[in-house]
Coordinates of C-alpha atoms in Angstrom, one line a residue:
M1 CA 28.1 -4.9 9.9
G2 CA 30.7 -7.0 11.6
Q3 CA 32.8 -8.2 8.7
S4 CA 36.5 -7.8 8.4
P5 CA 37.7 -5.6 5.5
E6 CA 39.7 -7.3 2.8
H7 CA 41.3 -5.7 -0.3
V8 CA 40.6 -6.3 -4.0
G9 CA 43.2 -4.4 -5.9
E10 CA 43.4 -1.0 -4.1
E11 CA 39.8 -1.1 -3.0
P12 CA 38.8 -2.3 0.5
V13 CA 35.8 -4.5 0.5
L14 CA 33.9 -6.7 3.0
Y15 CA 34.8 -10.3 3.2
S16 CA 31.3 -11.6 3.4
I17 CA 27.8 -10.2 2.9
P18 CA 24.9 -12.0 4.5
G19 CA 22.1 -12.9 2.1
T20 CA 24.3 -12.3 -0.9
R21 CA 25.2 -15.3 -3.1
L22 CA 28.5 -15.4 -4.9
A23 CA 26.6 -16.1 -8.2
T24 CA 24.6 -12.9 -7.7
L25 CA 27.8 -10.9 -7.4
Q26 CA 29.3 -12.6 -10.4
R27 CA 26.3 -11.7 -12.5
R28 CA 26.5 -8.1 -11.4
V29 CA 30.2 -7.9 -12.2
V30 CA 29.6 -9.3 -15.7
R31 CA 26.9 -6.7 -16.2
Q32 CA 29.3 -4.0 -15.1
I33 CA 32.0 -5.4 -17.5
V34 CA 29.5 -5.3 -20.4
A35 CA 28.4 -1.8 -19.4
T36 CA 32.0 -0.5 -19.7
K37 CA 32.0 -1.3 -23.4
V38 CA 35.6 -2.3 -23.3
P39 CA 36.7 -3.4 -26.9
N40 CA 36.2 -7.2 -27.1
R41 CA 35.2 -7.1 -23.5
R42 CA 38.8 -7.6 -22.4
I43 CA 39.8 -5.9 -19.2
S44 CA 42.8 -5.9 -17.1
A45 CA 43.0 -7.5 -13.7
A46 CA 43.1 -4.1 -12.1
Q47 CA 39.9 -3.0 -13.9
R48 CA 38.3 -6.3 -12.9
D49 CA 39.2 -5.8 -9.3
R50 CA 37.9 -2.3 -9.2
L51 CA 34.6 -3.5 -10.7
V52 CA 34.3 -6.2 -8.1
A53 CA 34.9 -3.7 -5.3
R54 CA 32.4 -1.4 -6.8
V55 CA 29.7 -4.0 -7.0
V56 CA 30.4 -5.3 -3.5
K57 CA 30.3 -1.8 -2.0
E58 CA 26.9 -1.1 -3.8
Q59 CA 25.5 -4.4 -2.4
V60 CA 26.6 -3.5 1.1
R61 CA 25.0 0.0 0.7
L62 CA 21.7 -1.6 -0.4
L63 CA 21.7 -4.1 2.5
E64 CA 22.3 -1.3 5.0
E65 CA 19.5 0.7 3.6
R66 CA 17.2 -2.3 3.7
D67 CA 18.1 -3.0 7.3
E68 CA 17.4 0.6 8.2
R69 CA 14.0 0.5 6.6
H70 CA 13.2 -2.8 8.4
R71 CA 14.2 -1.3 11.7
A72 CA 12.0 1.7 11.1
I73 CA 9.1 -0.5 10.2
R74 CA 9.6 -2.8 13.1
D75 CA 9.7 0.1 15.6
R76 CA 6.5 1.5 14.0
I77 CA 4.7 -1.8 14.3
L78 CA 5.9 -2.4 17.9
C79 CA 4.7 1.1 18.9
V80 CA 1.2 0.3 17.6
L81 CA 1.2 -3.0 19.4
E82 CA 2.3 -1.4 22.7
D83 CA 0.3 1.9 22.8
G84 CA -3.0 0.4 21.6
S85 CA -3.4 2.9 18.8
L86 CA -4.9 0.3 16.5
R87 CA -8.6 0.8 16.3
V88 CA -11.5 -1.1 14.7
A89 CA -14.2 0.4 12.6
F90 CA -17.4 -1.5 11.5
Q91 CA -19.3 -1.5 8.3
P92 CA -22.9 -2.8 8.1
I93 CA -23.9 -5.8 6.1
V94 CA -27.6 -5.4 5.0
D95 CA -30.4 -7.6 4.0
L96 CA -31.4 -6.3 0.6
V97 CA -35.0 -7.4 1.0
D98 CA -36.0 -5.4 4.1
G99 CA -33.0 -3.1 4.7
S100 CA -32.2 -4.6 8.1
V101 CA -28.6 -4.8 9.4
V102 CA -27.7 -8.5 9.8
G103 CA -24.1 -8.2 10.7
V104 CA -21.0 -6.0 10.6
E105 CA -17.5 -6.4 9.2
A106 CA -14.6 -5.3 11.5
L107 CA -12.0 -3.3 9.7
A108 CA -8.6 -2.3 11.3
R109 CA -7.7 1.4 11.3
F110 CA -4.4 3.0 12.2
R111 CA -4.0 6.6 13.4
T112 CA -0.3 6.5 13.7
E113 CA 1.8 8.7 11.3
P114 CA 2.7 8.3 8.6
V115 CA -0.7 7.6 7.2
R116 CA -0.9 4.2 5.5
S117 CA -3.7 1.9 4.4
P118 CA -4.5 -1.1 6.6
A119 CA -3.3 -3.4 3.8
Q120 CA 0.1 -1.6 3.8
W121 CA 0.4 -1.9 7.6
F122 CA -0.2 -5.6 7.5
A123 CA 2.1 -6.1 4.5
E124 CA 4.9 -4.2 6.2
A125 CA 4.4 -6.2 9.5
R126 CA 4.9 -9.4 7.6
T127 CA 8.2 -8.2 6.1
V128 CA 9.6 -7.8 9.6
G129 CA 8.1 -10.9 11.1
L130 CA 5.3 -9.2 13.0
G131 CA 2.4 -10.1 10.8
R132 CA 0.8 -12.6 13.1
E133 CA 1.2 -10.3 16.1
L134 CA -0.5 -7.4 14.3
E135 CA -3.3 -9.6 13.0
L136 CA -4.0 -11.0 16.4
A137 CA -4.1 -7.5 17.9
A138 CA -6.7 -6.5 15.3
L139 CA -8.8 -9.6 16.0
R140 CA -8.7 -9.0 19.7
A141 CA -9.8 -5.4 19.2
A142 CA -12.7 -6.7 17.1
V143 CA -14.0 -9.6 19.2
A144 CA -13.8 -7.4 22.3
Q145 CA -16.8 -5.5 20.8
L146 CA -18.8 -8.7 20.3
R147 CA -20.7 -8.3 23.6
R148 CA -21.9 -4.9 22.5
L149 CA -23.2 -6.2 19.2
P150 CA -27.0 -6.8 19.0
S151 CA -27.8 -10.5 19.6
Q152 CA -29.3 -11.0 16.1
M153 CA -26.2 -9.8 14.3
F154 CA -23.0 -11.5 13.4
L155 CA -19.4 -10.1 13.4
S156 CA -17.3 -10.7 10.4
I157 CA -13.5 -10.7 10.9
N158 CA -10.7 -11.1 8.4
V159 CA -8.3 -14.0 9.1
S160 CA -5.3 -15.2 7.1
P161 CA -5.1 -18.9 6.3
K162 CA -1.9 -19.1 8.2
L163 CA -3.4 -17.8 11.4
L164 CA -6.5 -19.9 10.9
T165 CA -4.5 -23.0 11.6
R166 CA -2.7 -21.7 14.6
P167 CA -3.7 -22.6 18.2
T168 CA -3.6 -18.9 19.1
L169 CA -6.8 -18.3 17.2
W170 CA -8.5 -21.1 18.9
T171 CA -7.6 -19.7 22.2
L172 CA -9.1 -16.3 21.2
L173 CA -12.3 -17.9 19.8
G174 CA -12.7 -19.8 23.1
E175 CA -13.2 -16.5 24.9
V176 CA -16.2 -15.5 22.8
S177 CA -19.3 -17.0 21.2
P178 CA -18.1 -18.6 17.9
E179 CA -21.7 -18.9 16.6
R180 CA -21.8 -15.2 16.1
L181 CA -18.6 -15.0 14.1
V182 CA -17.9 -15.1 10.4
L183 CA -14.3 -15.7 9.5
E184 CA -13.3 -14.1 6.1
I185 CA -10.5 -15.3 3.9
T186 CA -9.6 -13.0 1.1
E187 CA -9.0 -14.0 -2.5
H188 CA -5.5 -12.7 -2.2
S189 CA -4.6 -15.0 0.7
R190 CA -2.4 -17.8 -0.4
I191 CA -3.3 -21.2 0.9
A192 CA -0.5 -23.7 0.9
E193 CA -2.3 -26.6 2.5
Y194 CA -6.0 -26.7 1.6
G195 CA -6.5 -30.0 3.3
R196 CA -5.3 -28.6 6.7
V197 CA -7.4 -25.4 6.3
R198 CA -10.5 -27.4 5.4
E199 CA -10.0 -29.6 8.6
V200 CA -9.8 -26.4 10.7
V201 CA -12.8 -24.9 9.0
D202 CA -14.9 -28.0 9.6
S203 CA -13.9 -28.0 13.3
L204 CA -14.8 -24.3 13.6
R205 CA -18.2 -25.0 12.1
T206 CA -18.9 -27.6 14.8
L207 CA -18.5 -24.7 17.3
G208 CA -21.0 -22.6 15.3
A209 CA -18.6 -20.3 13.4
R210 CA -19.1 -19.6 9.7
L211 CA -16.7 -19.1 6.8
A212 CA -16.8 -16.4 4.2
I213 CA -14.6 -16.1 1.0
D214 CA -13.9 -12.4 0.3
D215 CA -13.4 -10.9 -3.2
V216 CA -15.2 -13.7 -5.1
G217 CA -14.9 -13.0 -8.8
A218 CA -11.6 -11.1 -8.6
G219 CA -9.4 -14.1 -9.7
F220 CA -8.8 -17.8 -9.9
A221 CA -7.8 -18.0 -6.2
S222 CA -11.2 -17.1 -4.9
L223 CA -12.8 -19.8 -7.1
K224 CA -10.5 -22.5 -5.7
H225 CA -11.2 -21.2 -2.2
V226 CA -14.9 -21.6 -2.9
L227 CA -14.7 -25.1 -4.4
V228 CA -12.4 -26.5 -1.7
L229 CA -13.6 -24.8 1.4
E230 CA -17.3 -24.6 0.6
P231 CA -18.0 -21.3 2.4
D232 CA -21.2 -20.2 4.1
L233 CA -20.9 -16.8 2.6
M234 CA -19.5 -15.6 -0.8
K235 CA -18.6 -11.9 -0.9
L236 CA -18.7 -10.5 -4.4
D237 CA -15.7 -8.4 -5.3
I238 CA -16.4 -4.7 -5.8
S239 CA -15.3 -5.0 -9.4
L240 CA -18.4 -7.0 -10.1
T241 CA -20.7 -4.6 -8.2
R242 CA -19.6 -1.2 -9.5
D243 CA -22.0 0.0 -12.2
L244 CA -23.5 -3.5 -12.5
H245 CA -26.7 -2.1 -13.9
L246 CA -24.8 -0.9 -17.0
D247 CA -23.1 -4.2 -17.8
P248 CA -25.3 -7.2 -19.0
A249 CA -22.3 -9.5 -19.1
R250 CA -21.4 -8.9 -15.5
Q251 CA -25.1 -9.3 -14.6
L252 CA -25.0 -12.8 -16.1
L253 CA -21.9 -13.6 -14.1
V254 CA -23.4 -12.4 -10.8
A255 CA -26.6 -14.3 -11.4
S256 CA -24.6 -17.4 -12.1
I257 CA -22.6 -17.0 -8.8
A258 CA -25.8 -16.4 -6.9
S259 CA -27.4 -19.5 -8.4
F260 CA -24.2 -21.6 -7.7
A261 CA -24.2 -20.3 -4.1
S262 CA -27.8 -21.2 -3.6
E263 CA -27.0 -24.8 -4.7
M264 CA -24.2 -24.9 -2.1
S265 CA -26.5 -23.5 0.6
A266 CA -24.4 -20.4 0.8
A267 CA -25.4 -16.8 0.9
V268 CA -24.0 -14.0 -1.3
V269 CA -22.9 -10.6 -0.1
A270 CA -22.2 -7.9 -2.7
E271 CA -19.4 -5.6 -1.6
G272 CA -19.0 -2.0 -2.7
V273 CA -22.7 -1.2 -3.2
E274 CA -22.9 2.6 -3.7
T275 CA -25.9 3.5 -5.8
P276 CA -29.7 2.7 -5.8
E277 CA -29.3 1.4 -9.3
E278 CA -26.7 -1.2 -8.2
L279 CA -28.9 -2.2 -5.3
K280 CA -32.0 -2.7 -7.5
T281 CA -30.0 -4.8 -10.0
L282 CA -28.4 -7.0 -7.3
G283 CA -31.8 -7.8 -5.8
G284 CA -33.1 -8.8 -9.2
L285 CA -30.1 -11.2 -9.7
G286 CA -30.7 -13.2 -6.6
V287 CA -28.2 -11.5 -4.3
R288 CA -29.6 -11.3 -0.8
Y289 CA -27.1 -9.2 1.1
G290 CA -25.0 -6.1 0.5
Q291 CA -22.3 -4.0 2.0
G292 CA -21.0 -0.6 0.9
Y293 CA -21.2 3.2 1.2
L294 CA -24.9 3.2 0.2
F295 CA -25.6 1.6 3.6
G296 CA -22.8 3.1 5.6
R297 CA -19.1 3.8 5.7
P298 CA -16.9 2.1 8.3
A299 CA -17.8 3.7 11.6
S300 CA -18.4 3.1 15.3
L301 CA -20.2 -0.1 16.3
A302 CA -23.3 1.9 17.5
R303 CA -23.5 3.8 14.2
A304 CA -22.9 0.7 12.0
T305 CA -25.7 -1.3 13.7
R306 CA -28.4 1.2 13.1
S307 CA -31.1 0.2 10.6
A308 CA -30.0 1.0 7.0

């Protein structure tokens, strides 16, 4: 790794270890000393030196393993970016009143081995500094299909708050019709500067784009997203939708969210709708739109836009 070897006692060690604080090594040495259970915790200088050498060597091994994992991840992400193996599937969003498809959500899909969920692909890309590149590739693949989408339907795309404030996204949106786009921010997305994000959202709205908050009801973050950003669509988390007809307490919560959304001039989309019973219950609670396997699994654009 480029460092010169030094010696502690009889053991060669590395003089410096990038990313490792001296205090961290000291704590690990103390733990090792305690683990040896030496009477009164008194050890000789030679024992101490051997413990220091052992801890440093272990730290070097862990760093090398981490670097190797990161290289493998980076190579895998770069391969996807270069060979175009990233694909986009579309899931219909349906009007619960008449069953018509009003829009589709674009979902990234990866065919490259080893098989990983899209969430894992994006998480790994972020660990090696390629998160924005992979997200942009997915967005480009999605908006490239916009011209094939029936004119009465919208395209919903997932966007991280960080990318939302970058000029790169504006360049991409300038190439399409923003009024047909819905930008989804997930509950799990951390927003560091709400003021800045709100400014961007307001500017995008002037172009005709709309904002959706995903996973509403999954946690406090989604509630804060809703209150600060005032979305045009609120997407109910699947945990609220699943077996909703069997849970009166959740029905009250969903009805409250639907009423709140109506007061804010926002629409509600229930995610994860899988049964006729859930569908009927949602309609009775004031939820207008739905998305889930009952209407269609993620598929090609042509299949997703057929009437539900």
